[in-house]
Structure formats: C-alpha cells, structure tokens
mmCIF file of C-alpha atoms in Angstrom:
data_model
loop_
_atom_site.group_PDB
_atom_site.id
_atom_site.type_symbol
_atom_site.label_atom_id
_atom_site.label_comp_id
_atom_site.label_asym_id
_atom_site.label_seq_id
_atom_site.Cartn_x
_atom_site.Cartn_y
_atom_site.Cartn_z
ATOM 1 C CA UNK J 1 59.494 119.325 133.331
ATOM 2 C CA UNK J 2 62.042 118.388 130.608
ATOM 3 C CA UNK J 3 65.714 119.655 131.005
ATOM 4 C CA UNK J 4 66.851 121.909 128.172
ATOM 5 C CA UNK J 5 70.562 122.918 127.456
ATOM 6 C CA UNK J 6 71.132 126.090 125.513
ATOM 7 C CA UNK J 7 74.404 127.678 124.329
ATOM 8 C CA UNK J 8 74.570 131.329 125.516
ATOM 9 C CA UNK J 9 74.690 133.909 122.661
ATOM 10 C CA UNK J 10 77.303 136.059 124.272
ATOM 11 C CA UNK J 11 76.127 139.026 122.276
ATOM 12 C CA UNK J 12 72.740 138.882 123.868
ATOM 13 C CA UNK J 13 72.937 140.886 127.108
ATOM 14 C CA UNK J 14 69.900 139.103 128.618
ATOM 15 C CA UNK J 15 71.453 135.689 128.012
ATOM 16 C CA UNK J 16 74.741 136.840 129.479
ATOM 17 C CA UNK J 17 72.901 138.173 132.619
ATOM 18 C CA UNK J 18 70.953 134.910 132.895
ATOM 19 C CA UNK J 19 74.159 132.962 132.854
ATOM 20 C CA UNK J 20 75.966 135.292 135.407
ATOM 21 C CA UNK J 21 72.973 135.336 137.873
ATOM 22 C CA UNK J 22 72.788 131.635 138.805
ATOM 23 C CA UNK J 23 75.164 131.435 141.734
ATOM 24 C CA UNK J 24 73.679 134.485 143.248
ATOM 25 C CA UNK J 25 70.384 132.455 143.632
ATOM 26 C CA UNK J 26 72.170 129.141 144.723
ATOM 27 C CA UNK J 27 74.305 130.858 147.407
ATOM 28 C CA UNK J 28 71.968 133.702 148.539
ATOM 29 C CA UNK J 29 72.949 134.717 151.925
ATOM 30 C CA UNK J 30 75.605 131.960 152.266
ATOM 31 C CA UNK J 31 77.945 133.032 155.004
ATOM 32 C CA UNK J 32 81.072 131.669 153.439
ATOM 33 C CA UNK J 33 80.401 132.557 149.722
ATOM 34 C CA UNK J 34 81.899 135.963 148.400
ATOM 35 C CA UNK J 35 79.807 137.200 145.522
ATOM 36 C CA UNK J 36 82.063 138.288 142.570
ATOM 37 C CA UNK J 37 81.219 141.701 140.988
ATOM 38 C CA UNK J 38 78.691 140.693 138.233
ATOM 39 C CA UNK J 39 80.548 142.744 135.667
ATOM 40 C CA UNK J 40 83.780 140.814 136.228
ATOM 41 C CA UNK J 41 81.894 137.473 135.242
ATOM 42 C CA UNK J 42 80.178 139.102 132.296
ATOM 43 C CA UNK J 43 83.584 140.273 131.021
ATOM 44 C CA UNK J 44 84.551 136.633 130.807
ATOM 45 C CA UNK J 45 81.847 136.198 128.126
ATOM 46 C CA UNK J 46 82.894 139.291 126.149
ATOM 47 C CA UNK J 47 84.911 138.197 123.083
ATOM 48 C CA UNK J 48 85.536 141.956 122.305
ATOM 49 C CA UNK J 49 86.880 142.956 125.784
ATOM 50 C CA UNK J 50 88.647 139.925 127.193
ATOM 51 C CA UNK J 51 92.233 139.472 125.985
ATOM 52 C CA UNK J 52 91.882 135.565 126.318
ATOM 53 C CA UNK J 53 89.892 135.511 123.010
ATOM 54 C CA UNK J 54 92.954 136.857 121.197
ATOM 55 C CA UNK J 55 94.298 133.506 121.115
ATOM 56 C CA UNK J 56 91.720 130.995 122.408
ATOM 57 C CA UNK J 57 88.061 130.408 122.575
ATOM 58 C CA UNK J 58 85.176 129.422 124.814
ATOM 59 C CA UNK J 59 81.525 128.846 124.819
ATOM 60 C CA UNK J 60 78.927 128.846 127.716
ATOM 61 C CA UNK J 61 76.102 126.601 128.361
ATOM 62 C CA UNK J 62 73.028 126.926 130.714
ATOM 63 C CA UNK J 63 70.487 124.141 131.857
ATOM 64 C CA UNK J 64 66.931 125.272 131.895
ATOM 65 C CA UNK J 65 64.003 123.618 133.668
ATOM 66 C CA UNK J 66 60.587 125.217 133.671
ATOM 67 C CA UNK J 67 62.207 128.433 132.242
ATOM 68 C CA UNK J 68 64.640 128.676 135.185
ATOM 69 C CA UNK J 69 68.457 128.341 134.982
ATOM 70 C CA UNK J 70 69.358 125.283 137.203
ATOM 71 C CA UNK J 71 72.964 124.855 135.958
ATOM 72 C CA UNK J 72 75.737 126.346 133.970
ATOM 73 C CA UNK J 73 79.286 125.606 132.658
ATOM 74 C CA UNK J 74 81.985 127.135 130.307
ATOM 75 C CA UNK J 75 83.854 125.027 127.918
ATOM 76 C CA UNK J 76 87.332 126.614 127.235
ATOM 77 C CA UNK J 77 90.197 125.909 124.782
ATOM 78 C CA UNK J 78 93.338 127.548 125.745
ATOM 79 C CA UNK J 79 95.668 127.099 122.799
ATOM 80 C CA UNK J 80 98.924 128.606 124.248
ATOM 81 C CA UNK J 81 98.498 126.186 127.153
ATOM 82 C CA UNK J 82 98.100 123.268 124.875
ATOM 83 C CA UNK J 83 100.988 124.352 122.709
ATOM 84 C CA UNK J 84 103.269 124.898 125.701
ATOM 85 C CA UNK J 85 102.513 121.440 127.203
ATOM 86 C CA UNK J 86 101.905 119.373 124.015
ATOM 87 C CA UNK J 87 98.317 118.401 125.042
ATOM 88 C CA UNK J 88 94.802 118.482 123.390
ATOM 89 C CA UNK J 89 93.040 119.681 126.502
ATOM 90 C CA UNK J 90 89.770 121.480 127.104
ATOM 91 C CA UNK J 91 89.017 123.171 130.298
ATOM 92 C CA UNK J 92 85.754 123.703 132.217
ATOM 93 C CA UNK J 93 84.914 126.732 134.487
ATOM 94 C CA UNK J 94 82.116 128.520 135.984
ATOM 95 C CA UNK J 95 80.438 125.307 136.788
ATOM 96 C CA UNK J 96 77.366 125.757 139.122
ATOM 97 C CA UNK J 97 74.451 123.317 139.436
ATOM 98 C CA UNK J 98 71.714 122.383 141.731
ATOM 99 C CA UNK J 99 72.138 119.115 143.497
ATOM 100 C CA UNK J 100 70.919 116.925 140.554
ATOM 101 C CA UNK J 101 73.123 114.524 138.662
ATOM 102 C CA UNK J 102 70.915 114.825 135.581
ATOM 103 C CA UNK J 103 71.579 118.451 135.161
ATOM 104 C CA UNK J 104 75.373 117.950 135.612
ATOM 105 C CA UNK J 105 75.447 115.079 133.007
ATOM 106 C CA UNK J 106 73.436 117.127 130.461
ATOM 107 C CA UNK J 107 75.797 120.118 130.900
ATOM 108 C CA UNK J 108 78.942 118.155 130.454
ATOM 109 C CA UNK J 109 77.711 116.089 127.672
ATOM 110 C CA UNK J 110 77.453 119.374 125.700
ATOM 111 C CA UNK J 111 80.953 120.454 126.822
ATOM 112 C CA UNK J 112 82.309 117.065 125.792
ATOM 113 C CA UNK J 113 80.769 117.244 122.367
ATOM 114 C CA UNK J 114 82.225 120.743 122.094
ATOM 115 C CA UNK J 115 85.805 119.598 122.972
ATOM 116 C CA UNK J 116 85.658 116.642 120.616
ATOM 117 C CA UNK J 117 84.562 118.872 117.765
ATOM 118 C CA UNK J 118 87.813 120.815 118.240
ATOM 119 C CA UNK J 119 89.894 117.655 118.128
ATOM 120 C CA UNK J 120 90.508 117.811 122.007
ATOM 121 C CA UNK J 121 90.725 114.520 123.964
ATOM 122 C CA UNK J 122 90.655 115.611 127.620
ATOM 123 C CA UNK J 123 88.690 117.893 129.826
ATOM 124 C CA UNK J 124 90.257 119.456 132.909
ATOM 125 C CA UNK J 125 88.831 121.827 135.501
ATOM 126 C CA UNK J 126 87.680 124.053 137.072
ATOM 127 C CA UNK J 127 90.291 126.185 135.374
ATOM 128 C CA UNK J 128 89.518 129.738 134.188
ATOM 129 C CA UNK J 129 90.654 132.517 131.777
ATOM 130 C CA UNK J 130 93.604 133.751 133.813
ATOM 131 C CA UNK J 131 95.862 133.325 136.869
ATOM 132 C CA UNK J 132 93.531 135.093 139.372
ATOM 133 C CA UNK J 133 90.368 133.165 138.474
ATOM 134 C CA UNK J 134 91.054 130.369 141.001
ATOM 135 C CA UNK J 135 91.626 126.723 140.389
ATOM 136 C CA UNK J 136 89.654 123.802 141.203
ATOM 137 C CA UNK J 137 86.524 122.882 143.405
ATOM 138 C CA UNK J 138 86.809 123.232 147.149
ATOM 139 C CA UNK J 139 87.178 119.785 148.716
ATOM 140 C CA UNK J 140 88.328 120.839 152.178
ATOM 141 C CA UNK J 141 87.645 124.031 154.312
ATOM 142 C CA UNK J 142 84.044 124.653 153.645
ATOM 143 C CA UNK J 143 83.758 126.308 157.051
ATOM 144 C CA UNK J 144 86.001 129.062 156.008
ATOM 145 C CA UNK J 145 85.008 132.199 154.040
ATOM 146 C CA UNK J 146 86.188 132.475 150.520
ATOM 147 C CA UNK J 147 89.250 134.759 150.206
ATOM 148 C CA UNK J 148 87.964 137.549 148.039
ATOM 149 C CA UNK J 149 87.218 136.085 144.554
ATOM 150 C CA UNK J 150 90.715 134.739 143.946
ATOM 151 C CA UNK J 151 89.699 131.142 144.848
ATOM 152 C CA UNK J 152 86.275 129.333 144.254
ATOM 153 C CA UNK J 153 83.821 128.495 146.826
ATOM 154 C CA UNK J 154 81.256 125.637 146.390
ATOM 155 C CA UNK J 155 78.941 123.207 148.070
ATOM 156 C CA UNK J 156 80.322 119.906 148.998
ATOM 157 C CA UNK J 157 77.921 118.188 146.547
ATOM 158 C CA UNK J 158 79.879 119.656 143.560
ATOM 159 C CA UNK J 159 82.694 117.126 143.839
ATOM 160 C CA UNK J 160 80.288 114.306 144.252
ATOM 161 C CA UNK J 161 78.516 115.352 140.946
ATOM 162 C CA UNK J 162 81.803 115.682 139.142
ATOM 163 C CA UNK J 163 83.199 112.364 140.256
ATOM 164 C CA UNK J 164 79.957 110.648 139.335
ATOM 165 C CA UNK J 165 80.686 111.815 135.746
ATOM 166 C CA UNK J 166 84.027 109.969 135.811
ATOM 167 C CA UNK J 167 86.275 112.783 136.574
ATOM 168 C CA UNK J 168 89.490 112.010 138.606
ATOM 169 C CA UNK J 169 91.848 114.050 140.475
ATOM 170 C CA UNK J 170 94.431 115.937 138.378
ATOM 171 C CA UNK J 171 96.133 118.202 140.935
ATOM 172 C CA UNK J 172 95.223 119.865 144.352
ATOM 173 C CA UNK J 173 95.877 123.443 145.342
ATOM 174 C CA UNK J 174 96.341 124.107 149.150
ATOM 175 C CA UNK J 175 95.742 127.340 150.763
ATOM 176 C CA UNK J 176 97.809 128.015 153.950
ATOM 177 C CA UNK J 177 96.917 129.962 157.067
ATOM 178 C CA UNK J 178 99.491 132.119 158.762
ATOM 179 C CA UNK J 179 98.946 133.837 162.132
ATOM 180 C CA UNK J 180 100.926 136.951 162.519
ATOM 181 C CA UNK J 181 101.789 136.302 166.213
ATOM 182 C CA UNK J 182 103.156 132.934 165.593
ATOM 183 C CA UNK J 183 104.814 133.447 162.143
ATOM 184 C CA UNK J 184 108.435 133.432 162.966
ATOM 185 C CA UNK J 185 111.335 132.909 160.459
ATOM 186 C CA UNK J 186 113.964 130.698 161.893
ATOM 187 C CA UNK J 187 117.136 132.651 162.944
ATOM 188 C CA UNK J 188 119.081 130.912 160.199
ATOM 189 C CA UNK J 189 116.908 132.527 157.528
ATOM 190 C CA UNK J 190 117.460 135.894 159.110
ATOM 191 C CA UNK J 191 121.163 135.314 159.001
ATOM 192 C CA UNK J 192 121.018 134.276 155.244
ATOM 193 C CA UNK J 193 119.002 137.619 154.592
ATOM 194 C CA UNK J 194 121.586 139.635 156.252
ATOM 195 C CA UNK J 195 124.441 137.954 154.313
ATOM 196 C CA UNK J 196 122.377 138.510 151.044
ATOM 197 C CA UNK J 197 121.859 142.157 151.645
ATOM 198 C CA UNK J 198 125.490 142.684 152.579
ATOM 199 C CA UNK J 199 127.072 140.643 149.893
ATOM 200 C CA UNK J 200 124.651 140.062 147.182
ATOM 201 C CA UNK J 201 123.295 142.067 144.215
ATOM 202 C CA UNK J 202 119.763 141.083 145.185
ATOM 203 C CA UNK J 203 117.702 143.938 146.559
ATOM 204 C CA UNK J 204 113.895 144.457 147.485
ATOM 205 C CA UNK J 205 111.994 147.141 145.656
ATOM 206 C CA UNK J 206 108.689 148.399 147.120
ATOM 207 C CA UNK J 207 106.111 150.419 145.157
ATOM 208 C CA UNK J 208 105.319 153.765 146.313
ATOM 209 C CA UNK J 209 101.785 153.957 144.866
ATOM 210 C CA UNK J 210 99.582 152.694 142.103
ATOM 211 C CA UNK J 211 101.132 154.860 139.361
ATOM 212 C CA UNK J 212 104.559 153.421 140.257
ATOM 213 C CA UNK J 213 103.096 149.966 140.211
ATOM 214 C CA UNK J 214 101.518 150.602 136.727
ATOM 215 C CA UNK J 215 104.913 151.515 135.181
ATOM 216 C CA UNK J 216 106.128 148.044 136.105
ATOM 217 C CA UNK J 217 103.276 145.990 134.629
ATOM 218 C CA UNK J 218 105.036 144.419 131.794
ATOM 219 C CA UNK J 219 108.478 143.628 133.467
ATOM 220 C CA UNK J 220 106.424 142.074 136.475
ATOM 221 C CA UNK J 221 104.436 140.053 134.093
ATOM 222 C CA UNK J 222 107.490 138.703 132.330
ATOM 223 C CA UNK J 223 109.011 137.825 135.666
ATOM 224 C CA UNK J 224 105.826 136.021 136.482
ATOM 225 C CA UNK J 225 106.003 133.996 133.343
ATOM 226 C CA UNK J 226 109.609 132.991 133.928
ATOM 227 C CA UNK J 227 109.162 132.118 137.682
ATOM 228 C CA UNK J 228 106.285 129.751 137.118
ATOM 229 C CA UNK J 229 107.539 128.097 133.933
ATOM 230 C CA UNK J 230 107.923 124.705 135.588
ATOM 231 C CA UNK J 231 104.373 124.701 137.276
ATOM 232 C CA UNK J 232 101.448 122.658 136.304
ATOM 233 C CA UNK J 233 99.203 125.620 135.506
ATOM 234 C CA UNK J 234 101.797 127.628 133.592
ATOM 235 C CA UNK J 235 101.213 129.148 130.123
ATOM 236 C CA UNK J 236 102.973 132.358 128.800
ATOM 237 C CA UNK J 237 100.571 135.210 129.423
ATOM 238 C CA UNK J 238 100.434 137.845 126.627
ATOM 239 C CA UNK J 239 101.229 141.631 127.422
ATOM 240 C CA UNK J 240 97.493 142.346 126.941
ATOM 241 C CA UNK J 241 96.650 139.615 129.341
ATOM 242 C CA UNK J 242 99.131 141.018 132.026
ATOM 243 C CA UNK J 243 97.735 144.468 131.562
ATOM 244 C CA UNK J 244 94.230 143.234 132.022
ATOM 245 C CA UNK J 245 95.014 141.323 135.154
ATOM 246 C CA UNK J 246 96.695 144.364 136.719
ATOM 247 C CA UNK J 247 93.884 146.749 135.595
ATOM 248 C CA UNK J 248 91.278 144.400 137.152
ATOM 249 C CA UNK J 249 93.140 144.198 140.595
ATOM 250 C CA UNK J 250 94.407 147.698 140.915
ATOM 251 C CA UNK J 251 91.232 148.834 142.767
ATOM 252 C CA UNK J 252 91.826 146.472 145.653
ATOM 253 C CA UNK J 253 95.628 146.658 145.442
ATOM 254 C CA UNK J 254 97.682 148.416 148.059
ATOM 255 C CA UNK J 255 100.881 149.123 146.037
ATOM 256 C CA UNK J 256 102.878 148.977 149.396
ATOM 257 C CA UNK J 257 101.987 145.259 149.753
ATOM 258 C CA UNK J 258 103.414 144.266 146.365
ATOM 259 C CA UNK J 259 107.254 143.694 146.488
ATOM 260 C CA UNK J 260 109.767 142.731 143.990
ATOM 261 C CA UNK J 261 113.196 141.194 144.309
ATOM 262 C CA UNK J 262 115.672 142.681 142.013
ATOM 263 C CA UNK J 263 119.056 141.427 140.632
ATOM 264 C CA UNK J 264 120.640 144.619 139.346
ATOM 265 C CA UNK J 265 117.906 145.953 137.105
ATOM 266 C CA UNK J 266 116.115 142.735 136.551
ATOM 267 C CA UNK J 267 113.062 141.387 138.437
ATOM 268 C CA UNK J 268 113.768 137.980 139.703
ATOM 269 C CA UNK J 269 111.093 137.523 142.384
ATOM 270 C CA UNK J 270 107.845 138.970 143.652
ATOM 271 C CA UNK J 271 105.339 139.012 146.498
ATOM 272 C CA UNK J 272 101.666 140.067 145.668
ATOM 273 C CA UNK J 273 99.728 141.040 148.726
ATOM 274 C CA UNK J 274 96.197 142.187 148.808
ATOM 275 C CA UNK J 275 93.985 143.310 151.737
ATOM 276 C CA UNK J 276 91.075 141.063 152.164
ATOM 277 C CA UNK J 277 87.913 142.920 151.115
ATOM 278 C CA UNK J 278 85.641 139.614 151.170
ATOM 279 C CA UNK J 279 83.277 141.222 153.824
ATOM 280 C CA UNK J 280 82.732 144.325 151.767
ATOM 281 C CA UNK J 281 82.240 142.144 148.486
ATOM 282 C CA UNK J 282 79.664 140.202 150.454
ATOM 283 C CA UNK J 283 77.777 143.385 151.431
ATOM 284 C CA UNK J 284 77.945 144.525 147.667
ATOM 285 C CA UNK J 285 76.124 141.375 146.547
ATOM 286 C CA UNK J 286 77.848 141.622 143.047
ATOM 287 C CA UNK J 287 77.010 145.230 142.393
ATOM 288 C CA UNK J 288 79.812 147.833 142.329
ATOM 289 C CA UNK J 289 77.691 150.905 143.185
ATOM 290 C CA UNK J 290 79.593 154.059 144.197
ATOM 291 C CA UNK J 291 78.642 153.096 147.893
ATOM 292 C CA UNK J 292 79.922 149.604 147.302
ATOM 293 C CA UNK J 293 83.257 151.046 146.038
ATOM 294 C CA UNK J 294 83.561 153.467 148.922
ATOM 295 C CA UNK J 295 82.849 150.479 151.324
ATOM 296 C CA UNK J 296 85.630 148.344 149.530
ATOM 297 C CA UNK J 297 88.147 151.139 149.970
ATOM 298 C CA UNK J 298 87.254 151.410 153.769
ATOM 299 C CA UNK J 299 87.452 147.637 154.081
ATOM 300 C CA UNK J 300 91.032 147.767 152.766
ATOM 301 C CA UNK J 301 92.097 149.890 155.794
ATOM 302 C CA UNK J 302 90.184 147.999 158.445
ATOM 303 C CA UNK J 303 90.644 144.266 157.533
ATOM 304 C CA UNK J 304 92.827 142.189 159.673
ATOM 305 C CA UNK J 305 93.449 139.625 156.767
ATOM 306 C CA UNK J 306 95.848 139.642 153.907
ATOM 307 C CA UNK J 307 95.710 137.477 150.868
ATOM 308 C CA UNK J 308 99.252 136.537 149.565
ATOM 309 C CA UNK J 309 98.366 135.522 146.007
ATOM 310 C CA UNK J 310 101.413 135.082 144.010
ATOM 311 C CA UNK J 311 104.860 134.599 145.532
ATOM 312 C CA UNK J 312 107.640 133.521 143.348
ATOM 313 C CA UNK J 313 111.336 133.485 142.495
ATOM 314 C CA UNK J 314 113.160 132.631 139.397
ATOM 315 C CA UNK J 315 114.560 129.027 139.714
ATOM 316 C CA UNK J 316 118.126 130.120 139.187
ATOM 317 C CA UNK J 317 117.858 132.285 142.482
ATOM 318 C CA UNK J 318 116.496 129.577 144.706
ATOM 319 C CA UNK J 319 119.876 128.617 146.191
ATOM 320 C CA UNK J 320 121.416 132.114 146.551
ATOM 321 C CA UNK J 321 119.129 133.662 149.079
ATOM 322 C CA UNK J 322 116.273 134.689 146.935
ATOM 323 C CA UNK J 323 113.764 132.483 148.823
ATOM 324 C CA UNK J 324 115.075 133.798 152.134
ATOM 325 C CA UNK J 325 114.508 137.457 151.030
ATOM 326 C CA UNK J 326 111.004 136.592 149.840
ATOM 327 C CA UNK J 327 110.041 134.989 153.019
ATOM 328 C CA UNK J 328 111.500 137.955 155.069
ATOM 329 C CA UNK J 329 109.460 140.340 153.014
ATOM 330 C CA UNK J 330 106.353 138.213 153.989
ATOM 331 C CA UNK J 331 107.171 138.483 157.652
ATOM 332 C CA UNK J 332 107.766 142.346 157.390
ATOM 333 C CA UNK J 333 104.527 142.852 155.505
ATOM 334 C CA UNK J 334 102.499 141.213 158.152
ATOM 335 C CA UNK J 335 104.224 143.098 160.947
ATOM 336 C CA UNK J 336 104.597 146.534 159.331
ATOM 337 C CA UNK J 337 100.901 146.684 158.412
ATOM 338 C CA UNK J 338 99.426 144.987 161.373
ATOM 339 C CA UNK J 339 97.601 142.199 159.760
ATOM 340 C CA UNK J 340 96.664 139.444 162.253
ATOM 341 C CA UNK J 341 95.980 136.771 159.511
ATOM 342 C CA UNK J 342 97.427 135.793 156.258
ATOM 343 C CA UNK J 343 96.120 133.347 153.509
ATOM 344 C CA UNK J 344 98.700 132.010 151.210
ATOM 345 C CA UNK J 345 96.334 131.391 148.379
ATOM 346 C CA UNK J 346 96.359 128.173 146.310
ATOM 347 C CA UNK J 347 99.920 126.707 146.270
ATOM 348 C CA UNK J 348 100.031 123.676 143.766
ATOM 349 C CA UNK J 349 100.924 120.472 145.340
ATOM 350 C CA UNK J 350 103.433 120.198 142.541
ATOM 351 C CA UNK J 351 105.324 123.295 143.941
ATOM 352 C CA UNK J 352 107.158 121.064 146.350
ATOM 353 C CA UNK J 353 109.804 123.561 147.499
ATOM 354 C CA UNK J 354 107.277 126.230 148.360
ATOM 355 C CA UNK J 355 105.038 123.873 150.197
ATOM 356 C CA UNK J 356 107.974 122.764 152.396
ATOM 357 C CA UNK J 357 109.118 126.328 152.940
ATOM 358 C CA UNK J 358 105.581 127.266 154.159
ATOM 359 C CA UNK J 359 105.350 124.412 156.545
ATOM 360 C CA UNK J 360 108.796 125.448 157.904
ATOM 361 C CA UNK J 361 107.618 128.901 158.864
ATOM 362 C CA UNK J 362 104.363 127.747 160.487
ATOM 363 C CA UNK J 363 101.840 127.682 157.609
ATOM 364 C CA UNK J 364 98.869 125.355 158.172
ATOM 365 C CA UNK J 365 96.940 123.836 155.271
ATOM 366 C CA UNK J 366 93.251 124.894 155.881
ATOM 367 C CA UNK J 367 91.678 124.834 152.461
ATOM 368 C CA UNK J 368 92.172 122.615 149.499
ATOM 369 C CA UNK J 369 90.867 122.896 145.972
ATOM 370 C CA UNK J 370 90.948 120.034 143.436
ATOM 371 C CA UNK J 371 91.334 120.290 139.776
ATOM 372 C CA UNK J 372 89.693 117.227 137.921
ATOM 373 C CA UNK J 373 90.505 115.421 134.741
ATOM 374 C CA UNK J 374 88.522 113.207 132.404
ATOM 375 C CA UNK J 375 89.569 111.637 129.141
ATOM 376 C CA UNK J 376 86.782 111.911 126.396
#
C-alpha cells in the first residue's frame, strides 16, 4: 500500500489521539520503555494550553499505510532559542517510526519543507518543548530502563534511520549512575564545605512541602536561566513556561529532595531530585486513573532510585565553594532518604566541569543520548 503523510489538525481530538498512540503500539510490553501519560503528550499539541506557543510554533506529521499510523514527527521552531544563539534552526521531536527508511524519509521530507518555508536552514533534534522533555536519541544503554519520562527511550534502529537521512552528531548527553554505598566525596571537598559554612554567606535552603516550593517557582526559574546561560541547550524560559514545568512535575516531586543554595537572599544554585516512579508509570500504561495516581504516590515511597535532573550553580560561584556545597547536598540526599541508586540525568558533554566533577565522585556513564543535526 502507498505511504501517505498527513499534517495533524491539532483541533481534532481524534487526530491528536492517533498521533499520541503510536509508541504505545511500537513499544507494547517493552521492559525498558516507560509510557508517558497520554495527556502529557497531547498537551504538547495544544496551542491553547502549552506556553511554548506564546512565542514559538510547531506542526505534527503522521505517516499512514493502509490506514494505520506507522510513523510520526514534530517540526518545531523555537524563536527565543534562535534569537539567543543567532541561528535559523528548526527542531524535530516525538519521532517514532517502524524500522523502514521509506517512512522516515517521507516524514522528514515534510519537516524539511516546513522548516524551509519559515526561512530556517538547519534541523536539530530530538529536542522538545521544554527542559524536562529529554534530549536526543538513545545510542548507548538500551539495556537500562528509561528514567521516568525525563529522557527518551528508543530502539537501536532509530539512529540508523536518522543517520541514513544525512544527520550527523551535534552533541551527546550523558547520564551517570551513582551507587549510594560507593558514592563518597573526597575529604578535601568536606573540608571546603565546612569552611564555606563557617565563613561564607552561602547557605542551603530545603523546602518543607509543596506549598513552600510553589512560592519559589519564579525565583527558582530565574536562577535556572542564569545557571545554564552558557549551555548548548539554553534559552530563557518565560515565567509562564517555568510555572508550567513546575505544575507538571509537582505530582511526582518530593519537596524535601529539592534544595537551593542561597547567597544572602538570592538563589545561586539548586539540586532537583525526584523519586523514580518508572515502574508505576509502566503499570499505568499512559493512563492516569485514580488507581494509577495512588500507585504513583506509593511508588514514590518505596522506590530505591532517585533521578537527579537539574543541578546547577551560577558561574560566579564555581570557585568559592558553591560546587562543593552542591555535591555535599547530593551525598546527604542519598544517605538521608535511603536511596540505593541515583541517575544524574543527561549532562551535556559541553558541561565539562560538571562531567569532571561527577567522575571524581564516582559517577559512571551508563546511558548516552545523541542530538543530531542536518543542514537543509
């Protein structure tokens, strides 16, 4: 049967459901894939509800064969990112496909046409709508379960299809594994931390509960923007985007696992920790029923894994003990809450200092995600 490519009408609920549903078929019962809540993916297609569309645009394409969806992709223009970096870049995201180069070629041909019509000259991805969407295709670590939905999982053939279309490596994001029993900060770091606490104006502020956390959404977001200003993936998130991100993670956030480093009354660093609820998300199969939500809340208390997704310090505090405080809080979090395992999620290879720090405290690279680039 001939292959048909259709643009999704995002106002048509049936078409949105059809787009969302594909990976649930491709990865049905896959032991390492973690199904995202279907409503979260559908929200990415909502121009009325998702704050990304306040400043940027996206369209969505499906490949159909004999009436069945066999591939999909999102084409994205992030205007603040392009303005910040002085580029004319399109992004692709939500790429899923059967192992068939014809399907991938047809999908991306439409994405390329879409990008050229907007005056864009490069396509980069996978790269989504916000900082928790996860970057890149998995290229190493297929044997490990996806960490919640903060990073992508895919079959090994995805990178083969993408590379056959002329895409080349842009940047890798490495995830590190830490074992609580062997994670030990050097004594030198502990001495630095003690000196900082005694002599410095740097302090650590924990959050008491979710209500306390909500009060600090905007200051936290502004610190996030400042801390990652030199990173490859950086662009300034709006206040609406920051509120949206926090509201989406608040259900699986334990406020006690989120710490900030203060300099007087200013946030200069942070550590975001999340109990890993991957197993409960797998049981939910993309549907957040009342029973699934109850199971998620139980999993937060019984999981032995923590996802550390977001650790940063403002550049001007790197040499005055800020980094040492950050890693001491990481060690304290693992010990105090009895997590046996930690995943430091997706550190860009361009973040050289953090990569070096993680290796020094025993972090082992165990997953790698690759963002690809192609000129058009």
